[in-house]
Amino acid sequence: MTNIGLGLGYSPELTVHEMIDYVVEAEKKGFDLAFFSETIMTIRDAVTSLSAFATKTNRIKLGSTQILRLRTPLVIAQTFTTLDELSNGRVVLAIGACTESHCKKHGLPLQNPAKVLEEHASLIKRYWNEEIVSFKGETIEVEGEGLTIRPKRKIPLLIAATSKTGLKIAGKVGDGVVINATTSPEYAKNALNIVRKSAEENRRNFKEFVILGLVVAGIEDGTREAERALRWELASKFEPLQVDFAVRPRIRVGEPYVNEELINNLLNSYKIGGKEQLAKDIPMEVIKGLTAYGTKQEVLNKIEEYRKAGVEIPIVRPASSKLIKPLIEALAKN
């Protein structure tokens, strides 16, 4: 097993101290990347967590998502310059669009998410590379601003994208892409074709792109803990408030395990018995299609499918805190 990452940030019960221990263990086991996802559930923040990881590790790369507009482009550029210094050049930044759900959560007026993604990405990169920056766009305007201290090394700026629009923006302005969690290898292949085509249209070298992919996973040990956790994870995507943002865009990219019939069936399950019934009614073929689930060998084989689809570093995100240790052991290179 080569080029593997560990994903954290989705377990409310997992403390920062416990996550530090897992990242230290992942580094010892030969993992290449520890990735922290800031979620709309506002559990723990990535910046504090990455800072803690950086002070306790020496080799493993450290990445995280940042939802735009929650921090300004200047603050994001400043923060990751500092994190890059703290980690001796090991950070990777992945930015995601500020959707209507995020705006409601944080009391922000809605702006065009795609336009924000494109303009803020360009602006962050300019802050890293230029002493003085002036920019006038549709969503943000600055005049003669900049960082006093800029990064000594190139910080990869990736686009965390699900929709066709976001994937095209990744090809246009990003240094790479993070393929979203709970998507299949087939979706990843189709998504990367969109990124590649966009890069070529914008005269950029796709071969230089950094390609990461979040893979929600669980090794079954007879307790059905993995199945329960994966069902709950998928149920959060198919809930009425999330399905338009989290699921339907995947169909348009080319996700073979999701269709309107499945969506309508699961929405009906939600009406009958809430999230619990929805989770119960998710077909097993959908679980196995959108995640890495099963025996140790089945999980390893599925991760290889993502790699064959073009994902350079699959970031394995355990579906619950109880599943972390077995996955680290299964994926260990050392």
GROMACS .gro file of C-alpha atoms in nm:
model
  334
    1MET     CA    1   0.000   0.000   0.000
    2THR     CA    2   0.154   0.330  -0.109
    3ASN     CA    3   0.043   0.692  -0.082
    4ILE     CA    4  -0.225   0.680   0.185
    5GLY     CA    5  -0.386   0.940   0.408
    6LEU     CA    6  -0.585   0.941   0.732
    7GLY     CA    7  -0.896   1.159   0.753
    8LEU     CA    8  -1.021   1.307   1.080
    9GLY     CA    9  -1.259   1.577   1.201
   10TYR     CA   10  -1.599   1.409   1.181
   11SER     CA   11  -1.615   1.243   1.524
   12PRO     CA   12  -1.760   1.467   1.798
   13GLU     CA   13  -1.655   1.221   2.068
   14LEU     CA   14  -1.290   1.221   1.958
   15THR     CA   15  -1.085   1.482   2.145
   16VAL     CA   16  -0.799   1.681   1.991
   17HIS     CA   17  -0.558   1.495   2.220
   18GLU     CA   18  -0.685   1.159   2.092
   19MET     CA   19  -0.657   1.277   1.732
   20ILE     CA   20  -0.297   1.384   1.796
   21ASP     CA   21  -0.220   1.030   1.914
   22TYR     CA   22  -0.374   0.882   1.599
   23VAL     CA   23  -0.181   1.118   1.371
   24VAL     CA   24   0.145   1.036   1.550
   25GLU     CA   25   0.065   0.667   1.509
   26ALA     CA   26  -0.021   0.716   1.142
   27GLU     CA   27   0.316   0.883   1.086
   28LYS     CA   28   0.492   0.591   1.253
   29LYS     CA   29   0.299   0.349   1.031
   30GLY     CA   30   0.412   0.524   0.713
   31PHE     CA   31   0.103   0.727   0.625
   32ASP     CA   32   0.173   1.013   0.386
   33LEU     CA   33  -0.098   1.260   0.490
   34ALA     CA   34  -0.318   1.350   0.786
   35PHE     CA   35  -0.624   1.541   0.668
   36PHE     CA   36  -0.870   1.732   0.887
   37SER     CA   37  -1.216   1.820   0.755
   38GLU     CA   38  -1.394   2.119   0.903
   39THR     CA   39  -1.761   2.027   0.881
   40ILE     CA   40  -2.086   2.218   0.866
   41MET     CA   41  -2.161   2.054   1.202
   42THR     CA   42  -1.902   2.292   1.359
   43ILE     CA   43  -1.732   2.024   1.567
   44ARG     CA   44  -1.366   2.127   1.595
   45ASP     CA   45  -1.168   2.370   1.387
   46ALA     CA   46  -0.894   2.265   1.148
   47VAL     CA   47  -0.643   2.539   1.224
   48THR     CA   48  -0.607   2.456   1.593
   49SER     CA   49  -0.600   2.084   1.517
   50LEU     CA   50  -0.338   2.112   1.242
   51SER     CA   51  -0.123   2.328   1.470
   52ALA     CA   52  -0.131   2.054   1.731
   53PHE     CA   53  -0.050   1.786   1.473
   54ALA     CA   54   0.240   1.992   1.338
   55THR     CA   55   0.412   2.020   1.676
   56LYS     CA   56   0.392   1.646   1.742
   57THR     CA   57   0.501   1.511   1.401
   58ASN     CA   58   0.799   1.552   1.171
   59ARG     CA   59   0.733   1.392   0.833
   60ILE     CA   60   0.366   1.340   0.755
   61LYS     CA   61   0.198   1.605   0.540
   62LEU     CA   62  -0.093   1.794   0.697
   63GLY     CA   63  -0.399   1.906   0.505
   64SER     CA   64  -0.740   2.050   0.578
   65THR     CA   65  -1.049   2.196   0.423
   66GLN     CA   66  -1.145   2.559   0.467
   67ILE     CA   67  -1.492   2.683   0.378
   68LEU     CA   68  -1.457   3.019   0.207
   69ARG     CA   69  -1.601   3.340   0.355
   70LEU     CA   70  -1.582   3.200   0.710
   71ARG     CA   71  -1.229   3.339   0.698
   72THR     CA   72  -1.130   3.604   0.446
   73PRO     CA   73  -0.882   3.516   0.169
   74LEU     CA   74  -0.620   3.727   0.347
   75VAL     CA   75  -0.675   3.549   0.679
   76ILE     CA   76  -0.662   3.206   0.509
   77ALA     CA   77  -0.340   3.302   0.328
   78GLN     CA   78  -0.193   3.435   0.652
   79THR     CA   79  -0.301   3.132   0.857
   80PHE     CA   80  -0.161   2.874   0.620
   81THR     CA   81   0.162   3.067   0.578
   82THR     CA   82   0.200   3.038   0.955
   83LEU     CA   83   0.105   2.669   0.954
   84ASP     CA   84   0.354   2.606   0.676
   85GLU     CA   85   0.626   2.769   0.884
   86LEU     CA   86   0.522   2.575   1.195
   87SER     CA   87   0.525   2.242   1.008
   88ASN     CA   88   0.842   2.311   0.807
   89GLY     CA   89   0.662   2.304   0.475
   90ARG     CA   90   0.417   2.018   0.524
   91VAL     CA   91   0.073   2.182   0.482
   92VAL     CA   92  -0.181   2.142   0.204
   93LEU     CA   93  -0.485   2.369   0.177
   94ALA     CA   94  -0.817   2.254   0.030
   95ILE     CA   95  -1.088   2.518  -0.007
   96GLY     CA   96  -1.459   2.458  -0.051
   97ALA     CA   97  -1.752   2.670  -0.162
   98CYS     CA   98  -1.966   2.856   0.090
   99THR     CA   99  -2.308   2.710   0.010
  100GLU     CA  100  -2.651   2.830   0.113
  101SER     CA  101  -2.638   2.588   0.409
  102HIS     CA  102  -2.311   2.739   0.529
  103CYS     CA  103  -2.447   3.092   0.489
  104LYS     CA  104  -2.752   3.010   0.702
  105LYS     CA  105  -2.534   2.844   0.963
  106HIS     CA  106  -2.304   3.146   0.997
  107GLY     CA  107  -2.554   3.427   0.936
  108LEU     CA  108  -2.397   3.534   0.607
  109PRO     CA  109  -2.576   3.678   0.304
  110LEU     CA  110  -2.573   3.438   0.011
  111GLN     CA  111  -2.322   3.503  -0.267
  112ASN     CA  112  -2.270   3.297  -0.580
  113PRO     CA  113  -2.077   2.997  -0.436
  114ALA     CA  114  -1.896   2.916  -0.762
  115LYS     CA  115  -1.785   3.273  -0.820
  116VAL     CA  116  -1.665   3.303  -0.459
  117LEU     CA  117  -1.470   2.979  -0.500
  118GLU     CA  118  -1.296   3.095  -0.816
  119GLU     CA  119  -1.220   3.452  -0.700
  120HIS     CA  120  -1.108   3.365  -0.348
  121ALA     CA  121  -0.884   3.083  -0.477
  122SER     CA  122  -0.712   3.322  -0.715
  123LEU     CA  123  -0.678   3.585  -0.445
  124ILE     CA  124  -0.525   3.347  -0.188
  125LYS     CA  125  -0.262   3.237  -0.439
  126ARG     CA  126  -0.182   3.597  -0.523
  127TYR     CA  127  -0.134   3.682  -0.154
  128TRP     CA  128   0.119   3.400  -0.134
  129ASN     CA  129   0.309   3.510  -0.444
  130GLU     CA  130   0.282   3.890  -0.463
  131GLU     CA  131   0.392   4.158  -0.219
  132ILE     CA  132   0.102   4.394  -0.294
  133VAL     CA  133  -0.233   4.274  -0.427
  134SER     CA  134  -0.520   4.466  -0.583
  135PHE     CA  135  -0.826   4.275  -0.700
  136LYS     CA  136  -1.176   4.370  -0.810
  137GLY     CA  137  -1.417   4.085  -0.863
  138GLU     CA  138  -1.787   4.016  -0.837
  139THR     CA  139  -1.768   3.890  -0.478
  140ILE     CA  140  -1.466   4.066  -0.327
  141GLU     CA  141  -1.253   4.375  -0.382
  142VAL     CA  142  -0.919   4.471  -0.225
  143GLU     CA  143  -0.675   4.750  -0.302
  144GLY     CA  144  -0.305   4.741  -0.222
  145GLU     CA  145  -0.314   4.468   0.044
  146GLY     CA  146  -0.074   4.183   0.114
  147LEU     CA  147   0.111   3.965   0.362
  148THR     CA  148   0.414   4.093   0.549
  149ILE     CA  149   0.549   3.736   0.554
  150ARG     CA  150   0.483   3.504   0.261
  151PRO     CA  151   0.548   3.129   0.247
  152LYS     CA  152   0.900   3.017   0.160
  153ARG     CA  153   0.765   2.714  -0.027
  154LYS     CA  154   0.470   2.661  -0.257
  155ILE     CA  155   0.162   2.563  -0.059
  156PRO     CA  156  -0.063   2.345  -0.277
  157LEU     CA  157  -0.410   2.499  -0.303
  158LEU     CA  158  -0.663   2.230  -0.387
  159ILE     CA  159  -1.033   2.265  -0.461
  160ALA     CA  160  -1.269   2.044  -0.263
  161ALA     CA  161  -1.540   1.995  -0.524
  162THR     CA  162  -1.845   1.779  -0.587
  163SER     CA  163  -2.037   1.945  -0.871
  164LYS     CA  164  -1.935   1.984  -1.234
  165THR     CA  165  -1.894   2.357  -1.176
  166GLY     CA  166  -1.659   2.310  -0.882
  167LEU     CA  167  -1.455   2.049  -1.069
  168LYS     CA  168  -1.415   2.285  -1.364
  169ILE     CA  169  -1.295   2.559  -1.127
  170ALA     CA  170  -1.040   2.314  -0.985
  171GLY     CA  171  -0.900   2.266  -1.333
  172LYS     CA  172  -0.900   2.640  -1.399
  173VAL     CA  173  -0.741   2.785  -1.084
  174GLY     CA  174  -0.647   2.504  -0.842
  175ASP     CA  175  -0.323   2.315  -0.793
  176GLY     CA  176  -0.530   2.001  -0.764
  177VAL     CA  177  -0.857   1.864  -0.632
  178VAL     CA  178  -1.004   1.675  -0.339
  179ILE     CA  179  -1.269   1.425  -0.453
  180ASN     CA  180  -1.554   1.430  -0.204
  181ALA     CA  181  -1.633   1.150   0.041
  182THR     CA  182  -1.908   0.891  -0.013
  183THR     CA  183  -1.849   0.879  -0.386
  184SER     CA  184  -1.751   0.575  -0.589
  185PRO     CA  185  -1.431   0.509  -0.786
  186GLU     CA  186  -1.643   0.546  -1.100
  187TYR     CA  187  -1.748   0.893  -0.988
  188ALA     CA  188  -1.383   0.980  -0.913
  189LYS     CA  189  -1.280   0.878  -1.264
  190ASN     CA  190  -1.558   1.088  -1.420
  191ALA     CA  191  -1.482   1.384  -1.193
  192LEU     CA  192  -1.113   1.379  -1.280
  193ASN     CA  193  -1.197   1.375  -1.651
  194ILE     CA  194  -1.385   1.702  -1.594
  195VAL     CA  195  -1.090   1.852  -1.404
  196ARG     CA  196  -0.846   1.736  -1.673
  197LYS     CA  197  -1.052   1.884  -1.956
  198SER     CA  198  -1.086   2.217  -1.772
  199ALA     CA  199  -0.711   2.226  -1.707
  200GLU     CA  200  -0.638   2.165  -2.074
  201GLU     CA  201  -0.885   2.434  -2.183
  202ASN     CA  202  -0.705   2.679  -1.953
  203ARG     CA  203  -0.361   2.570  -2.078
  204ARG     CA  204  -0.259   2.419  -1.748
  205ASN     CA  205  -0.059   2.098  -1.693
  206PHE     CA  206  -0.291   1.841  -1.535
  207LYS     CA  207   0.006   1.609  -1.475
  208GLU     CA  208   0.127   1.852  -1.208
  209PHE     CA  209  -0.203   1.847  -1.018
  210VAL     CA  210  -0.228   1.698  -0.669
  211ILE     CA  211  -0.519   1.451  -0.663
  212LEU     CA  212  -0.664   1.357  -0.324
  213GLY     CA  213  -0.983   1.167  -0.250
  214LEU     CA  214  -1.173   1.118   0.074
  215VAL     CA  215  -1.279   0.756   0.127
  216VAL     CA  216  -1.516   0.680   0.413
  217ALA     CA  217  -1.425   0.335   0.541
  218GLY     CA  218  -1.490   0.066   0.796
  219ILE     CA  219  -1.358  -0.287   0.848
  220GLU     CA  220  -1.632  -0.521   0.964
  221ASP     CA  221  -1.536  -0.726   1.270
  222GLY     CA  222  -1.862  -0.908   1.341
  223THR     CA  223  -2.009  -0.636   1.565
  224ARG     CA  224  -2.173  -0.448   1.273
  225GLU     CA  225  -2.020  -0.127   1.413
  226ALA     CA  226  -1.879  -0.046   1.071
  227GLU     CA  227  -2.210  -0.100   0.892
  228ARG     CA  228  -2.401   0.111   1.145
  229ALA     CA  229  -2.149   0.394   1.122
  230LEU     CA  230  -2.145   0.391   0.742
  231ARG     CA  231  -2.525   0.386   0.724
  232TRP     CA  232  -2.541   0.690   0.952
  233GLU     CA  233  -2.276   0.871   0.748
  234LEU     CA  234  -2.464   0.812   0.423
  235ALA     CA  235  -2.796   0.902   0.583
  236SER     CA  236  -2.658   1.249   0.660
  237LYS     CA  237  -2.609   1.302   0.285
  238PHE     CA  238  -2.959   1.189   0.187
  239GLU     CA  239  -3.149   1.397   0.444
  240PRO     CA  240  -3.395   1.649   0.292
  241LEU     CA  241  -3.184   1.954   0.381
  242GLN     CA  242  -2.867   1.807   0.232
  243VAL     CA  243  -2.970   1.599  -0.069
  244ASP     CA  244  -2.972   1.884  -0.322
  245PHE     CA  245  -2.626   2.002  -0.215
  246ALA     CA  246  -2.463   1.670  -0.125
  247VAL     CA  247  -2.613   1.411  -0.361
  248ARG     CA  248  -2.782   1.539  -0.676
  249PRO     CA  249  -2.468   1.713  -0.812
  250ARG     CA  250  -2.298   1.373  -0.811
  251ILE     CA  251  -2.552   1.231  -1.053
  252ARG     CA  252  -2.466   1.503  -1.304
  253VAL     CA  253  -2.095   1.421  -1.274
  254GLY     CA  254  -2.158   1.050  -1.323
  255GLU     CA  255  -2.226   0.860  -1.000
  256PRO     CA  256  -2.364   0.515  -1.095
  257TYR     CA  257  -2.478   0.425  -0.743
  258VAL     CA  258  -2.718   0.719  -0.705
  259ASN     CA  259  -3.031   0.803  -0.903
  260GLU     CA  260  -3.357   0.988  -0.853
  261GLU     CA  261  -3.543   0.669  -0.765
  262LEU     CA  262  -3.302   0.600  -0.479
  263ILE     CA  263  -3.324   0.960  -0.360
  264ASN     CA  264  -3.705   0.956  -0.361
  265ASN     CA  265  -3.718   0.620  -0.182
  266LEU     CA  266  -3.486   0.743   0.093
  267LEU     CA  267  -3.669   1.074   0.128
  268ASN     CA  268  -3.984   0.870   0.180
  269SER     CA  269  -3.803   0.665   0.443
  270TYR     CA  270  -3.716   0.990   0.619
  271LYS     CA  271  -4.080   1.099   0.618
  272ILE     CA  272  -4.180   0.768   0.775
  273GLY     CA  273  -3.917   0.737   1.045
  274GLY     CA  274  -3.663   1.016   1.029
  275LYS     CA  275  -3.289   0.968   0.986
  276GLU     CA  276  -3.298   0.633   1.166
  277GLN     CA  277  -3.535   0.481   0.908
  278LEU     CA  278  -3.343   0.643   0.622
  279ALA     CA  279  -3.018   0.486   0.743
  280LYS     CA  280  -3.183   0.147   0.780
  281ASP     CA  281  -3.322   0.155   0.425
  282ILE     CA  282  -3.000   0.237   0.238
  283PRO     CA  283  -2.931  -0.064   0.012
  284MET     CA  284  -2.615  -0.257   0.088
  285GLU     CA  285  -2.497  -0.223  -0.273
  286VAL     CA  286  -2.506   0.156  -0.228
  287ILE     CA  287  -2.303   0.132   0.093
  288LYS     CA  288  -2.043  -0.086  -0.076
  289GLY     CA  289  -2.044   0.134  -0.385
  290LEU     CA  290  -1.989   0.467  -0.207
  291THR     CA  291  -1.754   0.356   0.071
  292ALA     CA  292  -1.475   0.111   0.150
  293TYR     CA  293  -1.659  -0.146   0.361
  294GLY     CA  294  -1.622  -0.515   0.439
  295THR     CA  295  -1.338  -0.743   0.540
  296LYS     CA  296  -0.985  -0.608   0.566
  297GLN     CA  297  -0.905  -0.738   0.218
  298GLU     CA  298  -1.225  -0.596   0.070
  299VAL     CA  299  -1.142  -0.254   0.213
  300LEU     CA  300  -0.785  -0.271   0.080
  301ASN     CA  301  -0.913  -0.376  -0.263
  302LYS     CA  302  -1.164  -0.091  -0.271
  303ILE     CA  303  -0.898   0.166  -0.185
  304GLU     CA  304  -0.693   0.035  -0.477
  305GLU     CA  305  -0.995   0.095  -0.702
  306TYR     CA  306  -0.988   0.465  -0.609
  307ARG     CA  307  -0.617   0.473  -0.686
  308LYS     CA  308  -0.675   0.312  -1.027
  309ALA     CA  309  -0.945   0.574  -1.093
  310GLY     CA  310  -0.677   0.844  -1.062
  311VAL     CA  311  -0.674   0.934  -0.692
  312GLU     CA  312  -0.306   0.972  -0.601
  313ILE     CA  313  -0.360   0.975  -0.224
  314PRO     CA  314  -0.679   0.811  -0.096
  315ILE     CA  315  -0.758   0.972   0.239
  316VAL     CA  316  -0.921   0.700   0.445
  317ARG     CA  317  -1.173   0.851   0.685
  318PRO     CA  318  -1.298   0.601   0.944
  319ALA     CA  319  -1.676   0.619   0.976
  320SER     CA  320  -1.651   0.622   1.357
  321SER     CA  321  -1.378   0.662   1.616
  322LYS     CA  322  -1.397   0.290   1.699
  323LEU     CA  323  -1.286   0.208   1.345
  324ILE     CA  324  -0.969   0.422   1.339
  325LYS     CA  325  -0.719   0.184   1.497
  326PRO     CA  326  -0.811  -0.121   1.283
  327LEU     CA  327  -0.785   0.089   0.968
  328ILE     CA  328  -0.446   0.232   1.063
  329GLU     CA  329  -0.318  -0.120   1.128
  330ALA     CA  330  -0.464  -0.250   0.802
  331LEU     CA  331  -0.311   0.032   0.595
  332ALA     CA  332   0.025   0.047   0.772
  333LYS     CA  333   0.334   0.057   0.551
  334ASN     CA  334   0.582   0.023   0.838
   0.00000   0.00000   0.00000
